[in-house]
PDB file of C-alpha atoms in Angstrom:
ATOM      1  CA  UNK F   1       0.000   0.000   0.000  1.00  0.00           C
ATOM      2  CA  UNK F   2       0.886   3.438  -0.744  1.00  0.00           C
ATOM      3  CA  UNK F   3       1.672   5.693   2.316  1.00  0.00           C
ATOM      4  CA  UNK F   4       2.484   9.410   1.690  1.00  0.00           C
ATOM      5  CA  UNK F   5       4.290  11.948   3.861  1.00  0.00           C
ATOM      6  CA  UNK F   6       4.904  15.449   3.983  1.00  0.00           C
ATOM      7  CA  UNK F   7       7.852  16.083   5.480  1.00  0.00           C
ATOM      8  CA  UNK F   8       8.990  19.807   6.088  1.00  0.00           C
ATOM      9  CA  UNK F   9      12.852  20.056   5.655  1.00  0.00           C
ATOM     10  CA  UNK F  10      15.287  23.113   6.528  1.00  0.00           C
ATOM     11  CA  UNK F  11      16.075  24.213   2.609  1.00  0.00           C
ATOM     12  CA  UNK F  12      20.073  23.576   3.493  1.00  0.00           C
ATOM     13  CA  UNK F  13      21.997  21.970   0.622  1.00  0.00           C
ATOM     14  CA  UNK F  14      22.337  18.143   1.195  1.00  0.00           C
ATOM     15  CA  UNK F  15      19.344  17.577   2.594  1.00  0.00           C
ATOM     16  CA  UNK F  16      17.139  15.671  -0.275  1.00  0.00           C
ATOM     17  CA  UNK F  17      20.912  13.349  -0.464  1.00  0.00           C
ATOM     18  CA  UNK F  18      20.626  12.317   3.237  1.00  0.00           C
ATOM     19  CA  UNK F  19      17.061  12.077   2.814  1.00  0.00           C
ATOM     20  CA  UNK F  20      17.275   9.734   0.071  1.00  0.00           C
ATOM     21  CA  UNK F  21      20.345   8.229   1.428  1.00  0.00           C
ATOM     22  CA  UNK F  22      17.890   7.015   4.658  1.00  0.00           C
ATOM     23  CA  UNK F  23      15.875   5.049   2.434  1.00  0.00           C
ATOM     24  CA  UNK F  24      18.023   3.504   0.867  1.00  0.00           C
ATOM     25  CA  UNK F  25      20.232   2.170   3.409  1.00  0.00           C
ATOM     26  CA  UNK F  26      16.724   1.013   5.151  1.00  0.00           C
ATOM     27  CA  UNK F  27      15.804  -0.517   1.753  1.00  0.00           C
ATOM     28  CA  UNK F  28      12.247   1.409   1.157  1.00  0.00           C
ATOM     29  CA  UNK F  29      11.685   1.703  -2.263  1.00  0.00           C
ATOM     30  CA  UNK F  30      10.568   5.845  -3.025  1.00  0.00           C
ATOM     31  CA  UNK F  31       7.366   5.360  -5.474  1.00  0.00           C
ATOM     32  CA  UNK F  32       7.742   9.322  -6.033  1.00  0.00           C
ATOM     33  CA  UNK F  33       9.348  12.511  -4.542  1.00  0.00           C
ATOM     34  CA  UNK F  34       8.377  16.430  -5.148  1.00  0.00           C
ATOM     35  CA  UNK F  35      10.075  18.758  -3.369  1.00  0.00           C
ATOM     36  CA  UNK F  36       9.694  22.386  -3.497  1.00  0.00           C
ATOM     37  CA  UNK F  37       9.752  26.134  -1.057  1.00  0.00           C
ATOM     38  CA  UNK F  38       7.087  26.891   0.657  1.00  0.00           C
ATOM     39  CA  UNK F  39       5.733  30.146   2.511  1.00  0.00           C
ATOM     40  CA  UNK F  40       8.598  30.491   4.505  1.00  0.00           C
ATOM     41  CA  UNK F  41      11.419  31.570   3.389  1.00  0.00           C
ATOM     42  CA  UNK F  42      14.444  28.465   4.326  1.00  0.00           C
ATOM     43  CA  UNK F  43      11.597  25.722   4.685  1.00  0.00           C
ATOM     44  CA  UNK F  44      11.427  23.230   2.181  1.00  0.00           C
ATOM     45  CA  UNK F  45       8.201  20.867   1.797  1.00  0.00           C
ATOM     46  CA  UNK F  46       8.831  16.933   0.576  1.00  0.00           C
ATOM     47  CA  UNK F  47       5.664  14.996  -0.549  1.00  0.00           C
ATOM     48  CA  UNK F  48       7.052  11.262  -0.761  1.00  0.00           C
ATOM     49  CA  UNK F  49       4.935   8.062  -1.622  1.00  0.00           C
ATOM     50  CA  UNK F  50       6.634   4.601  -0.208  1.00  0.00           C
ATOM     51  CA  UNK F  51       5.378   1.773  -0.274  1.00  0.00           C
ATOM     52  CA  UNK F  52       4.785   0.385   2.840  1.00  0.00           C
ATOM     53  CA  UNK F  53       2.945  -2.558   3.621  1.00  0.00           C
ATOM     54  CA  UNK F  54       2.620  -2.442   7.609  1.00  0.00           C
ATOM     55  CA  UNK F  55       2.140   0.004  10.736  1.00  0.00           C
ATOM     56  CA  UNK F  56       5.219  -0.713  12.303  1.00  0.00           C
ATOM     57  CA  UNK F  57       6.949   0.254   9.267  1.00  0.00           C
ATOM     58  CA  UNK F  58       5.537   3.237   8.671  1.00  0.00           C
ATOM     59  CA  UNK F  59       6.274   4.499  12.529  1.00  0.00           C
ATOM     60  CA  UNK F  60       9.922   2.986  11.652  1.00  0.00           C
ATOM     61  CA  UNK F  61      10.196   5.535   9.038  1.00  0.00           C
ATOM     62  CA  UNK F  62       8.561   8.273  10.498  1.00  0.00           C
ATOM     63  CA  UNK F  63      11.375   7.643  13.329  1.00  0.00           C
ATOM     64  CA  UNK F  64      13.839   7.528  10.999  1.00  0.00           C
ATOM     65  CA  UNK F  65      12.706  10.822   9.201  1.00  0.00           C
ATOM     66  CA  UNK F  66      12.773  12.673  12.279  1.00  0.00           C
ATOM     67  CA  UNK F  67      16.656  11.853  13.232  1.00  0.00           C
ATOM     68  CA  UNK F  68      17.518  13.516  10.095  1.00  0.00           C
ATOM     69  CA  UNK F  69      18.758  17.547  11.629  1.00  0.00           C
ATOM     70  CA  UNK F  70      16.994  18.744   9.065  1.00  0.00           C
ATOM     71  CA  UNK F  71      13.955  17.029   9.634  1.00  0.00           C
ATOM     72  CA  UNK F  72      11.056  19.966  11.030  1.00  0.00           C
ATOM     73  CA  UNK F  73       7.894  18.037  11.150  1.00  0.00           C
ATOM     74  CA  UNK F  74       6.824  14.899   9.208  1.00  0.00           C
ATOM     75  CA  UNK F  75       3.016  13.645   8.737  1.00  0.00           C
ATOM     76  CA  UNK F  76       1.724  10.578   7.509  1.00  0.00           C
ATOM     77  CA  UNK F  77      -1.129  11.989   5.045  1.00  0.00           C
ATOM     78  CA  UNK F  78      -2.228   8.775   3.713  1.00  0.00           C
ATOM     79  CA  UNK F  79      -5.572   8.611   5.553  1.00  0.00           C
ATOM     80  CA  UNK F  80      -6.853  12.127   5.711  1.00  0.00           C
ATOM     81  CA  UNK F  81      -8.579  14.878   3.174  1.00  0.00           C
ATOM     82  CA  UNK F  82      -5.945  15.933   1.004  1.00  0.00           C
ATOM     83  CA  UNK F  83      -5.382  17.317  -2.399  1.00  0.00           C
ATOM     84  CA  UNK F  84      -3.132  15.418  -4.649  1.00  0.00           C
ATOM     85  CA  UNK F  85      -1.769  16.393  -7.817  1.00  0.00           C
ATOM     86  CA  UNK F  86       0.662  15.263 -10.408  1.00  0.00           C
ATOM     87  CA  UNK F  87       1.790  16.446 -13.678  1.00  0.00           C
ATOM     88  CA  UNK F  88       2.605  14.411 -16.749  1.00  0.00           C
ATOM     89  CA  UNK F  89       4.080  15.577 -20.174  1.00  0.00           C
ATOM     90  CA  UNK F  90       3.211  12.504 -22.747  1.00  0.00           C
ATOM     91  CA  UNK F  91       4.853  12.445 -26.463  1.00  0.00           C
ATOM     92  CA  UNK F  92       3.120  10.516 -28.464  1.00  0.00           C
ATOM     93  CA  UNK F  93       2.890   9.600 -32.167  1.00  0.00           C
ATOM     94  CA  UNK F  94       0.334  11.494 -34.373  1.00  0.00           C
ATOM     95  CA  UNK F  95       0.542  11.624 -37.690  1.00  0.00           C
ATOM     96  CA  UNK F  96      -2.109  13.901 -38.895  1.00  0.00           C
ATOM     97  CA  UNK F  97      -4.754  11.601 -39.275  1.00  0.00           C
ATOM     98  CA  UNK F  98      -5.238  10.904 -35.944  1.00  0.00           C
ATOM     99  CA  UNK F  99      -4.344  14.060 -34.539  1.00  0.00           C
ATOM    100  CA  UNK F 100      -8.534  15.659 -33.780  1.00  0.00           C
ATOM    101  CA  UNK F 101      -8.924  12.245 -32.323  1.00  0.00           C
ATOM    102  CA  UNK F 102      -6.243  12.444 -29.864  1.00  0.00           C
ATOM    103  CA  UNK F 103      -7.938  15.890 -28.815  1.00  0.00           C
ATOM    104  CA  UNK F 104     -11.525  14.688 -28.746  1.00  0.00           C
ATOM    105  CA  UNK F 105      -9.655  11.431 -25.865  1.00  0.00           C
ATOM    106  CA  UNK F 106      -7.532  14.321 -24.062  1.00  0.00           C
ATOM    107  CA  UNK F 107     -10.319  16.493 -23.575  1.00  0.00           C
ATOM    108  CA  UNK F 108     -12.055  15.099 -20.958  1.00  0.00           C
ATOM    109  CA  UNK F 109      -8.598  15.112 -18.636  1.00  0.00           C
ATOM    110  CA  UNK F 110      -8.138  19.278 -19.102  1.00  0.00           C
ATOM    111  CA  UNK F 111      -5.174  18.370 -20.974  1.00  0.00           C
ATOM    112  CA  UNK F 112      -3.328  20.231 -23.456  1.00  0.00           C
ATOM    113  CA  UNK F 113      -0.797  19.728 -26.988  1.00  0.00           C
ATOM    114  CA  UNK F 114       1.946  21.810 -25.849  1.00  0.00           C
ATOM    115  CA  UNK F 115       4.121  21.090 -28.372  1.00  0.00           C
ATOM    116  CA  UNK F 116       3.472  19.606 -32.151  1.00  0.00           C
ATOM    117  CA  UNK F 117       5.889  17.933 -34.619  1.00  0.00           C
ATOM    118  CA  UNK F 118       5.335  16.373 -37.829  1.00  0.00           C
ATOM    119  CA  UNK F 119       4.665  13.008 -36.390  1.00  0.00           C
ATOM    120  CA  UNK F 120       3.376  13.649 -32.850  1.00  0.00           C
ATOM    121  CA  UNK F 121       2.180  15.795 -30.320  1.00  0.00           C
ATOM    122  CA  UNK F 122       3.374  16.151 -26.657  1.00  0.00           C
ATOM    123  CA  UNK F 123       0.371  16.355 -24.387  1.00  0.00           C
ATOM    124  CA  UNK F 124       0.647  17.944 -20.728  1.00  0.00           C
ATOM    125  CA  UNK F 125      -2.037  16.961 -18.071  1.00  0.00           C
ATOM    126  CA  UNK F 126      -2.353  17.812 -14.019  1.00  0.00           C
ATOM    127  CA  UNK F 127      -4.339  15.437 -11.735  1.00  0.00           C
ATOM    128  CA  UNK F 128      -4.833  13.193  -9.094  1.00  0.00           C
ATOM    129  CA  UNK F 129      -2.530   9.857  -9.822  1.00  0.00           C
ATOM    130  CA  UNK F 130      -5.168   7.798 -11.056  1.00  0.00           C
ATOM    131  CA  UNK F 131      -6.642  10.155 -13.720  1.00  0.00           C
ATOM    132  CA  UNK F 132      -2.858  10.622 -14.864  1.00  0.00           C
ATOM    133  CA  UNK F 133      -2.857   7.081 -15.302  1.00  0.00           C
ATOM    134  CA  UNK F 134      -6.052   6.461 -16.854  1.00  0.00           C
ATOM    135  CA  UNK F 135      -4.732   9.025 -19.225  1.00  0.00           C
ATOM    136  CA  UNK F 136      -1.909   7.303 -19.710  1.00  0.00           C
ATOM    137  CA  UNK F 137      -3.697   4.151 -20.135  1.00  0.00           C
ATOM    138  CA  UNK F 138      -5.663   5.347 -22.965  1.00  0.00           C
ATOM    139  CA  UNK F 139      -2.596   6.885 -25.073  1.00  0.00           C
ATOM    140  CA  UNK F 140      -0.579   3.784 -25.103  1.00  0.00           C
ATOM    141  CA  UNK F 141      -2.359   2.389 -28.119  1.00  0.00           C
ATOM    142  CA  UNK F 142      -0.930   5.750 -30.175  1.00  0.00           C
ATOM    143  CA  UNK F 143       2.514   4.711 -29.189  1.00  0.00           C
ATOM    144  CA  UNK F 144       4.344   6.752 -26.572  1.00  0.00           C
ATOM    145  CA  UNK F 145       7.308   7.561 -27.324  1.00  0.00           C
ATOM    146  CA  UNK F 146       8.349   9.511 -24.202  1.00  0.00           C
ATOM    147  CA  UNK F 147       6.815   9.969 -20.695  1.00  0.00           C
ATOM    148  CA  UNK F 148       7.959  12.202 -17.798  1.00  0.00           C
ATOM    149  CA  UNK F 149       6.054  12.565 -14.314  1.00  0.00           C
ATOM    150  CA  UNK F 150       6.735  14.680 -11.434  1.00  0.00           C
ATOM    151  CA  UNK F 151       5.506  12.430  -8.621  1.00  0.00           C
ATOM    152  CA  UNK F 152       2.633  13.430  -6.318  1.00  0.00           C
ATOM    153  CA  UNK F 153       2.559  16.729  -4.714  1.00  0.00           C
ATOM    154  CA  UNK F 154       0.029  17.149  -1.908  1.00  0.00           C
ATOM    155  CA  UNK F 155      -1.452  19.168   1.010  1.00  0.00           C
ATOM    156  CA  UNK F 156      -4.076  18.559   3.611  1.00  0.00           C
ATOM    157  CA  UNK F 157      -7.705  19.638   2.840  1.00  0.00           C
ATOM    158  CA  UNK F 158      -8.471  22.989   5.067  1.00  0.00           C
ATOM    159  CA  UNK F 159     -11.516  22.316   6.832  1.00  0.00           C
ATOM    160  CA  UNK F 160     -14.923  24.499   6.910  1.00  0.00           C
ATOM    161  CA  UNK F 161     -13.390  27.071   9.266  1.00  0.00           C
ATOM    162  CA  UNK F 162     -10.570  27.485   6.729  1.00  0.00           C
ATOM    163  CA  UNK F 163      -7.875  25.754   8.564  1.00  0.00           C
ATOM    164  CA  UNK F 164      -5.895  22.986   8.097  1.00  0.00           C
ATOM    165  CA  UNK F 165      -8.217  20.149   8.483  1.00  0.00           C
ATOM    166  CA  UNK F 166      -8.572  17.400  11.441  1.00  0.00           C
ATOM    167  CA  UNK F 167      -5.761  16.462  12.997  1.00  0.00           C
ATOM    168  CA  UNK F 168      -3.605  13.886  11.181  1.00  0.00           C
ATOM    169  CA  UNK F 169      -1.694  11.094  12.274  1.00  0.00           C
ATOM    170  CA  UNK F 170       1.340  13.134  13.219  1.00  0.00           C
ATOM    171  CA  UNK F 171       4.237  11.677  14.673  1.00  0.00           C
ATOM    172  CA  UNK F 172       5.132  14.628  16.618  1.00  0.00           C
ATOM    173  CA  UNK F 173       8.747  13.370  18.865  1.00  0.00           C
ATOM    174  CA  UNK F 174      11.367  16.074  20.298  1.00  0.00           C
ATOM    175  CA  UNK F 175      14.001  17.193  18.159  1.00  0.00           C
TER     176      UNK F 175
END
């Protein structure tokens, strides 16, 4: 299964290496990784998707997270209202006789040719991880002939009072 944490960093150079490095030497396979700033200036934000098949794993990682110096806060989003978001860019062949049906099948998923050649069309598209798939999944009979993602990128759902919603499963510890 899927877990995904947000994990808010100092923005210090080295710190996506030894963040990395941590999984790897614990052998957790990243599914995806996004990091960018966020509204403070010097605080970095990491969305990462593991997967991770029990509890006591996930706790172990959480654990492990929050030895890192760097480490601020980390919460295990997996289970709560949040809004997810990926973005794909898709090359795919299209000569022109196929190119208004490729439109009419990317319409429905907001997504747009960015970028035309003779023979095919790159197509961008934001959304939750399983409409970027189902995309996907439809344009592999064209022939892709080059796919990039940018991983999952998420933050909790603010609630009706306009704060962050109910309380997550954070693994608050002392640093």
């Amino acid at each position: 299964m899927n877990r995904v944490f947000a994990v808010t960093v100092n923005n210090h150079t080295g710190v996506l290496n030894r963040i990395t490095g941590l999984f790897l030497r614990r052998d957790f396979n990243i599914q995806s990784i996004t990091v960018g700033a966020t509204e403070t200036e010097g605080i970095s934000r990491m969305t990462i998707v593991l997967n991770v098949d029990d509890e006591r794993v996930t706790e172990q990682v959480v654990k492990q997270l929050y030895k890192q110096i760097d480490v601020l806060k980390v919460q295990d989003i997996t289970d709560i209202p949040t809004v997810a978001r990926e973005l794909v860019l898709i090359r795919v062949n299209s000569p022109l006789a196929t190119r208004s049906e490729l439109t009419t099948l990317i319409d429905p998923f907001r997504a747009s040719i960015i970028d035309v050649s003779r023979d095919s069309v790159t197509i961008q598209a934001v959304g939750s991880p399983e409409k970027v798939e189902a995309l996907i999944f439809l344009l592999q009979p064209y022939g892709i002939k080059e796919l990039a993602r940018t991983g999952v990128t998420a933050v909790q759902r603010a609630n009706e009072a306009g704060e962050a919603g109910r309380p997550s499963r954070n693994f608050v510890l002392s640093i």
